[in-house]
XYZ file of N, CA and C in Angstrom:
663
model
N 0.841 -1.189 0.000
C 0.000 0.000 0.000
C 0.875 1.237 0.000
N 0.287 2.374 -0.380
C 1.047 3.612 -0.417
C 0.174 4.768 0.022
N 0.810 5.851 0.360
C 0.114 7.081 0.714
C 0.988 8.236 0.244
N 0.885 8.604 -1.031
C 1.786 9.572 -1.631
C 1.236 10.984 -1.551
N 2.028 11.894 -0.977
C 1.749 13.335 -0.988
C 0.300 13.647 -0.646
N -0.172 13.086 0.421
C -1.515 13.369 0.864
C -2.589 12.556 0.182
N -2.208 11.671 -0.704
C -3.189 10.838 -1.398
C -3.718 9.773 -0.445
N -4.931 9.304 -0.665
C -5.477 8.258 0.203
C -4.679 6.974 0.081
N -4.732 6.145 1.134
C -4.043 4.868 1.125
C -4.545 4.032 -0.045
N -3.592 3.428 -0.800
C -4.002 2.633 -1.950
C -3.018 1.504 -2.167
N -3.412 0.570 -3.022
C -2.551 -0.542 -3.389
C -1.803 -0.177 -4.655
N -0.481 -0.267 -4.600
C 0.322 0.040 -5.781
C -0.094 -0.845 -6.947
N -0.371 -0.215 -8.075
C -0.807 -0.936 -9.258
C -2.310 -0.962 -9.446
N -3.060 -0.640 -8.400
C -4.521 -0.652 -8.490
C -4.996 0.668 -9.100
N -4.754 0.833 -10.384
C -5.017 2.106 -11.059
C -6.499 2.419 -11.194
N -7.352 1.389 -11.232
C -8.782 1.646 -11.389
C -9.540 1.646 -10.067
N -8.835 1.432 -8.950
C -9.440 1.565 -7.630
C -10.440 0.498 -7.258
N -10.296 -0.727 -7.821
C -11.254 -1.783 -7.478
C -10.692 -2.762 -6.444
N -9.575 -2.361 -5.811
C -8.943 -3.146 -4.739
C -8.370 -4.474 -5.225
N -8.019 -4.547 -6.501
C -7.334 -5.728 -7.032
C -6.418 -5.274 -8.166
N -5.463 -6.130 -8.490
C -4.550 -5.822 -9.589
C -4.807 -6.826 -10.700
N -5.199 -6.318 -11.878
C -5.582 -7.189 -12.981
C -5.292 -6.494 -14.304
N -5.703 -7.150 -15.391
C -5.511 -6.564 -16.707
C -6.274 -5.259 -16.855
N -7.324 -5.078 -16.059
C -8.073 -3.821 -16.095
C -7.192 -2.644 -15.684
N -6.300 -2.892 -14.721
C -5.364 -1.848 -14.310
C -4.344 -1.570 -15.409
N -3.921 -2.625 -16.120
C -3.010 -2.433 -17.248
C -3.615 -1.491 -18.275
N -4.880 -1.707 -18.595
C -5.557 -0.884 -19.598
C -5.588 0.575 -19.158
N -5.873 0.800 -17.881
C -5.913 2.175 -17.354
C -4.539 2.828 -17.452
N -3.495 2.121 -17.029
C -2.138 2.686 -17.030
C -1.647 2.919 -18.456
N -1.977 2.005 -19.368
C -1.613 2.202 -20.773
C -2.192 3.511 -21.288
N -3.450 3.764 -20.983
C -4.082 5.003 -21.447
C -3.445 6.234 -20.797
N -3.041 6.128 -19.551
C -2.364 7.250 -18.897
C -1.066 7.589 -19.629
N -0.316 6.557 -20.008
C 0.957 6.781 -20.709
C 0.712 7.326 -22.107
N -0.250 6.747 -22.821
C -0.519 7.179 -24.192
C -0.997 8.626 -24.249
N -1.742 9.053 -23.249
C -2.239 10.439 -23.218
C -1.306 11.359 -22.444
N -0.179 10.798 -21.958
C 0.824 11.533 -21.187
C 0.235 12.153 -19.906
N -0.752 11.477 -19.374
C -1.361 11.897 -18.112
C -0.702 11.103 -16.981
N 0.582 11.380 -16.739
C 1.369 10.530 -15.841
C 1.839 11.253 -14.583
N 1.081 12.219 -14.144
C 1.419 12.928 -12.907
C 1.080 12.029 -11.712
N 2.117 11.693 -10.926
C 1.915 10.801 -9.778
C 0.930 11.395 -8.780
N 0.912 12.701 -8.681
C -0.013 13.342 -7.744
C -1.467 13.047 -8.111
N -1.731 12.894 -9.407
C -3.095 12.604 -9.863
C -3.406 11.109 -9.854
N -2.362 10.275 -10.016
C -2.570 8.829 -10.113
C -1.524 8.094 -9.267
N -1.538 8.269 -7.957
C -0.492 7.678 -7.109
C -0.475 6.153 -7.127
N -1.622 5.523 -7.340
C -1.682 4.065 -7.283
C -1.228 3.401 -8.576
N -1.054 4.190 -9.656
C -0.631 3.629 -10.938
C 0.862 3.330 -10.970
N 1.610 3.900 -10.032
C 3.068 3.707 -9.996
C 3.385 2.406 -9.264
N 3.232 1.284 -9.971
C 3.352 -0.036 -9.344
C 4.721 -0.280 -8.727
N 5.786 0.145 -9.407
C 7.124 -0.114 -8.872
C 7.626 0.999 -7.958
N 6.765 1.997 -7.711
C 7.028 3.038 -6.713
C 8.342 3.783 -6.961
N 8.600 4.099 -8.271
C 9.827 4.834 -8.587
C 9.565 6.299 -8.904
N 8.324 6.744 -8.690
C 7.988 8.146 -8.892
C 7.566 8.501 -10.306
N 7.511 7.508 -11.208
C 7.074 7.745 -12.577
C 6.130 6.637 -13.016
N 5.330 6.943 -14.037
C 4.419 5.953 -14.603
C 4.899 5.651 -16.010
N 5.468 4.460 -16.207
C 6.062 4.094 -17.498
C 5.804 2.621 -17.798
N 6.429 2.173 -18.879
C 6.360 0.764 -19.282
C 6.874 -0.159 -18.184
N 7.768 0.345 -17.331
C 8.320 -0.496 -16.270
C 7.230 -0.936 -15.297
N 6.257 -0.060 -15.023
C 5.137 -0.443 -14.164
C 4.293 -1.520 -14.834
N 4.067 -1.370 -16.143
C 3.258 -2.343 -16.868
C 3.922 -3.712 -16.891
N 5.230 -3.732 -17.141
C 5.961 -4.993 -17.175
C 5.865 -5.709 -15.830
N 6.009 -4.968 -14.762
C 5.942 -5.569 -13.428
C 4.552 -6.113 -13.125
N 3.517 -5.403 -13.564
C 2.148 -5.864 -13.326
C 1.852 -7.116 -14.134
N 2.325 -7.160 -15.380
C 2.132 -8.364 -16.200
C 2.779 -9.561 -15.523
N 3.993 -9.365 -15.011
C 4.688 -10.454 -14.318
C 3.901 -10.899 -13.097
N 3.307 -9.947 -12.380
C 2.491 -10.265 -11.201
C 1.247 -11.057 -11.610
N 0.564 -10.577 -12.659
C -0.664 -11.233 -13.109
C -0.376 -12.665 -13.562
N 0.749 -12.830 -14.267
C 1.108 -14.153 -14.777
C 1.934 -14.950 -13.785
N 1.989 -14.456 -12.552
C 2.697 -15.134 -11.459
C 4.164 -15.364 -11.795
N 4.790 -14.326 -12.389
C 6.220 -14.393 -12.664
C 6.600 -15.326 -13.785
N 5.633 -15.777 -14.555
C 5.924 -16.732 -15.625
C 6.684 -16.061 -16.761
N 7.977 -16.291 -16.840
C 8.794 -15.740 -17.911
C 8.862 -16.698 -19.081
N 9.247 -16.169 -20.252
C 9.288 -17.006 -21.455
C 10.683 -17.565 -21.699
N 11.695 -16.801 -21.343
C 13.065 -17.225 -21.560
C 13.982 -16.311 -20.756
N 15.274 -16.402 -20.990
C 16.222 -15.561 -20.283
C 16.002 -14.101 -20.659
N 16.034 -13.215 -19.667
C 15.847 -11.788 -19.920
C 16.901 -11.256 -20.882
N 16.476 -10.387 -21.792
C 17.409 -9.732 -22.703
C 18.288 -8.757 -21.931
N 19.525 -8.627 -22.355
C 20.438 -7.637 -21.782
C 20.765 -6.541 -22.787
N 20.465 -6.787 -24.066
C 20.685 -5.776 -25.095
C 19.700 -6.001 -26.226
N 19.433 -4.932 -26.968
C 18.501 -5.019 -28.086
C 18.950 -4.056 -29.179
N 18.576 -4.381 -30.406
C 18.884 -3.534 -31.548
C 17.585 -3.172 -32.263
N 17.421 -1.896 -32.532
C 16.245 -1.423 -33.257
C 16.577 -1.313 -34.731
N 15.774 -1.984 -35.565
C 16.008 -1.991 -37.009
C 14.816 -1.372 -37.729
N 15.114 -0.477 -38.663
C 14.075 0.136 -39.491
C 14.387 -0.211 -40.939
N 13.448 -0.883 -41.591
C 13.672 -1.334 -42.960
C 12.391 -1.187 -43.764
N 12.406 -0.255 -44.722
C 11.281 -0.061 -45.628
C 9.959 0.136 -44.879
N 9.989 0.996 -43.860
C 8.779 1.323 -43.116
C 8.436 0.374 -41.990
N 9.195 -0.708 -41.830
C 8.949 -1.651 -40.742
C 9.987 -1.448 -39.645
N 9.543 -1.459 -38.409
C 10.457 -1.341 -37.269
C 10.430 -2.625 -36.465
N 11.617 -3.155 -36.188
C 11.754 -4.384 -35.415
C 12.691 -4.156 -34.245
N 12.474 -4.915 -33.187
C 13.370 -4.943 -32.032
C 13.935 -6.354 -31.938
N 15.248 -6.461 -32.148
C 15.929 -7.751 -32.078
C 16.748 -7.773 -30.800
N 16.445 -8.720 -29.906
C 17.101 -8.774 -28.600
C 17.759 -10.126 -28.381
N 18.657 -10.171 -27.391
C 19.365 -11.420 -27.094
C 18.673 -12.213 -25.989
N 17.392 -11.959 -25.790
C 16.618 -12.678 -24.787
C 15.192 -12.158 -24.762
N 14.532 -12.357 -23.652
C 13.125 -11.993 -23.525
C 12.933 -10.490 -23.361
N 12.005 -9.930 -24.146
C 11.577 -8.535 -24.011
C 10.138 -8.548 -23.515
N 9.889 -7.873 -22.403
C 8.555 -7.884 -21.815
C 7.732 -6.643 -22.128
N 8.392 -5.558 -22.510
C 7.627 -4.356 -22.811
C 8.411 -3.366 -23.642
N 7.686 -2.637 -24.505
C 8.278 -1.600 -25.350
C 7.384 -0.370 -25.283
N 8.003 0.772 -25.019
C 7.310 2.056 -25.060
C 8.080 2.952 -26.006
N 7.380 3.540 -26.986
C 8.075 4.293 -28.018
C 7.288 5.551 -28.376
N 8.026 6.628 -28.640
C 7.429 7.880 -29.111
C 7.979 8.169 -30.497
N 7.074 8.417 -31.447
C 7.446 8.688 -32.838
C 7.036 10.103 -33.214
N 7.858 10.732 -34.040
C 7.529 12.022 -34.634
C 7.365 11.811 -36.135
N 6.349 12.446 -36.739
C 6.053 12.166 -38.149
C 5.204 13.274 -38.741
N 4.956 13.153 -40.032
C 4.114 14.108 -40.720
C 2.647 13.732 -40.666
N 1.820 14.563 -41.291
C 0.374 14.356 -41.244
C -0.065 13.136 -42.043
N 0.775 12.675 -42.989
C 0.399 11.544 -43.838
C 0.798 10.203 -43.242
N 1.201 10.196 -41.964
C 1.681 8.981 -41.309
C 0.528 8.061 -40.925
N 0.710 6.755 -41.155
C -0.262 5.746 -40.720
C 0.516 4.549 -40.203
N 0.060 3.962 -39.117
C 0.788 2.871 -38.472
C -0.080 1.619 -38.374
N 0.554 0.480 -38.566
C -0.099 -0.820 -38.380
C 0.687 -1.549 -37.296
N 0.174 -1.509 -36.072
C 0.855 -2.100 -34.918
C 0.580 -3.595 -34.872
N 1.649 -4.393 -34.709
C 1.477 -5.835 -34.644
C 0.638 -6.214 -33.420
N -0.238 -7.193 -33.565
C -1.116 -7.576 -32.456
C -0.737 -8.906 -31.821
N 0.413 -9.477 -32.208
C 0.858 -10.731 -31.591
C 1.617 -10.420 -30.301
N 0.863 -9.926 -29.318
C 1.428 -9.519 -28.036
C 0.362 -9.648 -26.963
N 0.796 -9.611 -25.707
C -0.149 -9.652 -24.590
C -1.081 -8.448 -24.652
N -0.522 -7.304 -25.035
C -1.297 -6.077 -25.195
C -0.507 -5.148 -26.099
N -1.182 -4.502 -27.049
C -0.528 -3.550 -27.945
C -1.497 -2.409 -28.241
N -1.070 -1.179 -27.930
C -1.927 -0.012 -28.131
C -1.078 1.169 -28.588
N -1.699 2.100 -29.312
C -1.005 3.324 -29.675
C -2.001 4.478 -29.738
N -1.472 5.696 -29.673
C -2.316 6.886 -29.804
C -1.551 7.933 -30.589
N -2.194 8.473 -31.621
C -1.603 9.534 -32.434
C -2.281 10.851 -32.127
N -1.461 11.845 -31.793
C -1.954 13.195 -31.546
C -1.121 14.152 -32.383
N -1.742 14.729 -33.407
C -1.010 15.626 -34.288
C 0.113 14.883 -35.001
N 1.338 15.352 -34.801
C 2.506 14.750 -35.445
C 3.290 13.842 -34.509
N 2.631 13.319 -33.481
C 3.306 12.435 -32.527
C 2.468 11.198 -32.254
N 3.132 10.058 -32.234
C 2.479 8.799 -31.888
C 3.238 8.143 -30.753
N 2.506 7.705 -29.735
C 3.079 6.941 -28.624
C 2.500 5.531 -28.702
N 3.356 4.532 -28.587
C 2.881 3.152 -28.646
C 3.447 2.341 -27.481
N 2.681 1.339 -27.092
C 3.068 0.432 -26.012
C 2.773 -0.992 -26.459
N 3.766 -1.866 -26.296
C 3.593 -3.285 -26.611
C 4.097 -4.087 -25.418
N 3.255 -4.979 -24.905
C 3.627 -5.834 -23.788
C 3.784 -7.273 -24.255
N 4.923 -7.861 -23.916
C 5.253 -9.234 -24.272
C 5.037 -9.537 -25.754
N 5.770 -8.846 -26.624
C 5.660 -9.148 -28.059
C 6.131 -10.560 -28.351
N 5.462 -11.216 -29.302
C 5.807 -12.593 -29.653
C 6.745 -12.675 -30.842
N 7.000 -11.555 -31.490
C 7.904 -11.532 -32.630
C 8.788 -10.305 -32.582
N 9.685 -10.192 -33.559
C 10.612 -9.067 -33.596
C 9.977 -7.829 -34.202
N 9.100 -7.998 -35.198
C 8.503 -6.839 -35.856
C 7.472 -6.193 -34.937
N 7.594 -4.882 -34.741
C 6.694 -4.149 -33.857
C 5.600 -3.435 -34.639
N 5.964 -2.785 -35.743
C 4.948 -2.144 -36.560
C 5.476 -1.916 -37.975
N 4.537 -1.677 -38.885
C 4.854 -1.161 -40.206
C 4.140 0.172 -40.346
N 4.711 1.058 -41.151
C 4.138 2.394 -41.256
C 4.213 2.902 -42.679
N 3.276 3.775 -43.000
C 3.307 4.535 -44.242
C 3.657 5.974 -43.887
N 4.629 6.533 -44.594
C 5.072 7.880 -44.283
C 6.345 7.874 -43.463
N 7.112 8.935 -43.581
C 8.368 9.037 -42.836
C 8.096 9.249 -41.352
N 8.996 8.713 -40.527
C 8.882 8.912 -39.084
C 10.264 8.913 -38.456
N 10.348 9.466 -37.256
C 11.579 9.487 -36.471
C 11.275 8.954 -35.084
N 12.123 8.082 -34.584
C 11.959 7.564 -33.231
C 12.554 8.583 -32.262
N 11.693 9.219 -31.485
C 12.123 10.250 -30.534
C 12.610 9.616 -29.240
N 11.916 8.584 -28.792
C 12.273 7.909 -27.542
C 11.851 6.452 -27.622
N 12.681 5.569 -27.086
C 12.317 4.160 -27.021
C 12.788 3.597 -25.686
N 11.904 2.860 -25.038
C 12.231 2.143 -23.803
C 11.908 0.679 -24.023
N 12.897 -0.168 -23.873
C 12.707 -1.618 -23.938
C 12.956 -2.152 -22.538
N 12.055 -2.972 -22.049
C 12.153 -3.426 -20.659
C 11.871 -4.913 -20.546
N 12.446 -5.502 -19.508
C 12.105 -6.869 -19.123
C 11.855 -6.886 -17.620
N 11.721 -8.054 -17.050
C 11.377 -8.158 -15.635
C 12.461 -7.611 -14.720
N 13.670 -7.404 -15.256
C 14.776 -6.884 -14.444
C 14.946 -5.375 -14.563
N 14.290 -4.753 -15.540
C 14.432 -3.315 -15.737
C 14.610 -2.968 -17.202
N 15.230 -1.816 -17.467
C 15.406 -1.358 -18.838
C 16.557 -2.083 -19.519
N 16.422 -2.259 -20.840
C 17.415 -2.944 -21.664
C 18.085 -1.916 -22.565
N 19.405 -1.989 -22.700
C 20.131 -1.100 -23.600
C 19.689 -1.344 -25.036
N 19.420 -0.254 -25.763
C 18.942 -0.360 -27.141
C 19.897 0.390 -28.063
N 20.339 -0.277 -29.121
C 21.186 0.342 -30.135
C 20.405 0.423 -31.442
N 20.792 1.364 -32.292
C 20.157 1.524 -33.596
C 20.961 0.767 -34.638
N 20.315 -0.124 -35.365
C 21.012 -0.884 -36.401
C 21.396 0.032 -37.552
N 22.575 -0.149 -38.135
C 22.978 0.683 -39.274
C 22.111 0.412 -40.490
N 21.934 1.420 -41.332
C 21.121 1.271 -42.534
C 21.975 1.172 -43.796
N 23.278 1.475 -43.689
C 24.157 1.350 -44.838
C 25.567 1.018 -44.375
N 26.344 0.409 -45.262
C 27.721 0.043 -44.935
C 28.571 1.305 -44.864
N 29.371 1.428 -43.810
C 30.234 2.595 -43.686
C 31.423 2.271 -42.793
N 32.512 2.988 -43.043
C 33.716 2.892 -42.229
C 34.162 4.314 -41.930
N 34.227 4.647 -40.649
C 34.571 6.016 -40.277
C 36.055 6.288 -40.467
N 36.415 7.556 -40.396
C 37.822 7.931 -40.385
C 38.449 7.487 -39.075
N 39.751 7.288 -39.098
C 40.465 6.910 -37.883
C 40.541 8.112 -36.942
N 40.346 7.856 -35.658
C 40.466 8.929 -34.670
C 41.134 8.372 -33.418
N 42.152 9.010 -32.864
C 42.786 10.227 -33.411
C 43.703 9.903 -34.586
N 44.029 10.926 -35.352
C 44.932 10.784 -36.488
C 45.629 12.120 -36.731
N 46.915 12.246 -36.586
C 47.863 11.146 -36.345
C 47.721 10.545 -34.951
N 48.330 9.356 -34.767
C 48.175 8.660 -33.493
C 49.443 7.890 -33.148
N 49.539 7.603 -31.864
C 50.650 6.777 -31.367
C 50.305 6.338 -29.947
N 50.045 5.052 -29.708
C 50.237 3.948 -30.663
C 48.931 3.417 -31.249
N 47.781 3.908 -30.780
C 46.523 3.299 -31.238
C 45.552 4.342 -31.769
N 44.632 3.871 -32.600
C 43.537 4.700 -33.102
C 42.291 3.827 -33.204
N 41.139 4.439 -33.459
C 39.875 3.694 -33.522
C 39.097 4.055 -34.776
N 38.343 3.067 -35.288
C 37.463 3.263 -36.423
C 36.124 2.603 -36.115
N 35.065 3.121 -36.702
C 33.739 2.539 -36.514
C 33.265 1.936 -37.831
N 32.917 0.661 -37.789
C 32.442 -0.069 -38.960
C 30.951 -0.363 -38.786
N 30.149 0.039 -39.758
C 28.710 -0.230 -39.730
C 28.371 -1.249 -40.801
N 27.771 -2.370 -40.378
C 27.408 -3.455 -41.301
C 25.885 -3.613 -41.267
N 25.183 -3.205 -42.329
C 23.721 -3.242 -42.319
C 23.121 -4.631 -42.481
N 23.870 -5.564 -43.112
C 23.374 -6.922 -43.313
C 24.475 -7.923 -42.973
N 24.093 -9.040 -42.402
C 25.068 -10.075 -42.064
C 25.751 -10.582 -43.323
N 27.053 -10.851 -43.207
C 27.780 -11.362 -44.354
C 29.267 -11.416 -44.089
N 30.021 -11.735 -45.124
C 31.467 -11.832 -45.016
C 32.084 -10.440 -45.109
N 32.942 -10.112 -44.153
C 33.544 -8.783 -44.087
C 35.051 -8.911 -43.886
N 35.796 -8.094 -44.616
C 37.244 -8.032 -44.444
C 37.645 -6.577 -44.265
N 38.414 -6.303 -43.216
C 38.915 -4.954 -42.951
C 40.440 -5.016 -42.921
N 41.061 -4.335 -43.891
C 42.513 -4.386 -44.006
C 43.112 -2.984 -44.041
N 44.356 -2.897 -43.611
C 45.092 -1.635 -43.598
C 46.169 -1.700 -44.676
N 46.233 -0.660 -45.501
C 47.231 -0.574 -46.572
C 48.200 0.575 -46.296
N 49.412 0.415 -46.765
C 50.352 1.535 -46.707
C 50.257 2.329 -48.012
N 51.041 3.393 -48.132
C 50.924 4.257 -49.303
C 51.430 3.591 -50.576
N 52.074 2.432 -50.437
C 52.530 1.673 -51.599
C 51.460 0.685 -52.071
N 50.314 0.652 -51.378
C 49.247 -0.261 -51.749
C 49.432 -1.662 -51.218
N 50.300 -1.817 -50.223
C 50.560 -3.133 -49.656
C 49.740 -3.324 -48.373
N 49.182 -4.532 -48.190
C 48.446 -4.847 -46.967
C 49.438 -4.986 -45.817
N 49.257 -4.189 -44.776
C 50.162 -4.249 -43.634
C 49.486 -4.830 -42.388
N 48.147 -4.943 -42.423
C 47.438 -5.538 -41.283
C 46.017 -5.906 -41.705
N 45.502 -6.971 -41.117
C 44.103 -7.359 -41.299
C 43.406 -7.227 -39.942
N 42.481 -6.283 -39.855
C 41.798 -6.027 -38.577
C 40.663 -7.006 -38.334
N 40.014 -7.422 -39.410
C 38.904 -8.368 -39.261
C 38.717 -9.113 -40.570
N 38.355 -10.375 -40.467
C 38.091 -11.180 -41.657
C 37.172 -12.331 -41.281
N 36.011 -12.366 -41.909
C 35.071 -13.438 -41.618
C 33.642 -12.943 -41.565
N 32.764 -13.790 -41.037
C 31.343 -13.458 -40.980
C 31.058 -12.428 -39.877
N 30.228 -11.444 -40.180
C 29.796 -10.462 -39.183
C 28.273 -10.341 -39.246
N 27.667 -10.225 -38.076
C 26.244 -9.929 -38.011
C 26.023 -8.451 -38.279
N 24.806 -8.076 -38.652
C 24.478 -6.669 -38.845
C 24.640 -5.941 -37.515
N 25.494 -4.967 -37.496
C 25.767 -4.263 -36.232
C 26.710 -3.108 -36.508
N 27.085 -2.377 -35.463
C 28.068 -1.303 -35.550
C 29.236 -1.648 -34.667
């Protein structure tokens, strides 16, 4: 139970005030996030994990409670966000329990949110769309018509937030930095698709003086 800033005593997670924690509370909290009505002073019982904010982390914890902690596999520790021809996917190295994302876009934007999840909802207001997906069963999260930009993304599992990286969209090799250098320098290689990659260093005579990498690489940076 909690009693936040003069609010009446309540059960954490009981967002609809029916003295129980269920999927009905999930629906209420999802709508609070989608409409950005997340002031703890107005909804003290919606903050299930009692961290002072109402986010996907509360939803993930409530789902785990409702399902009695039933996990699907090992929790993810990292994830990569991929955007390809209007489709956005989250590829992780384990279980993802929740995704909260804010998109910025033009007036011609339309989204088709995947429904193979415990719960998936979105709300578009003007040029902004907020979406929430709980326990997605696949990597693809949505497809869209029209250009969009990911303003914010939170990927979470039962342990908390997961680090998210953006997958490269084209092959690139950065300049060496620092340059000149002694004794070491760094370069960034972006590989948009898995395949065979060779990275070699040449001198000014065109001779190979070192091989930095040779072999199969997954799409990554």
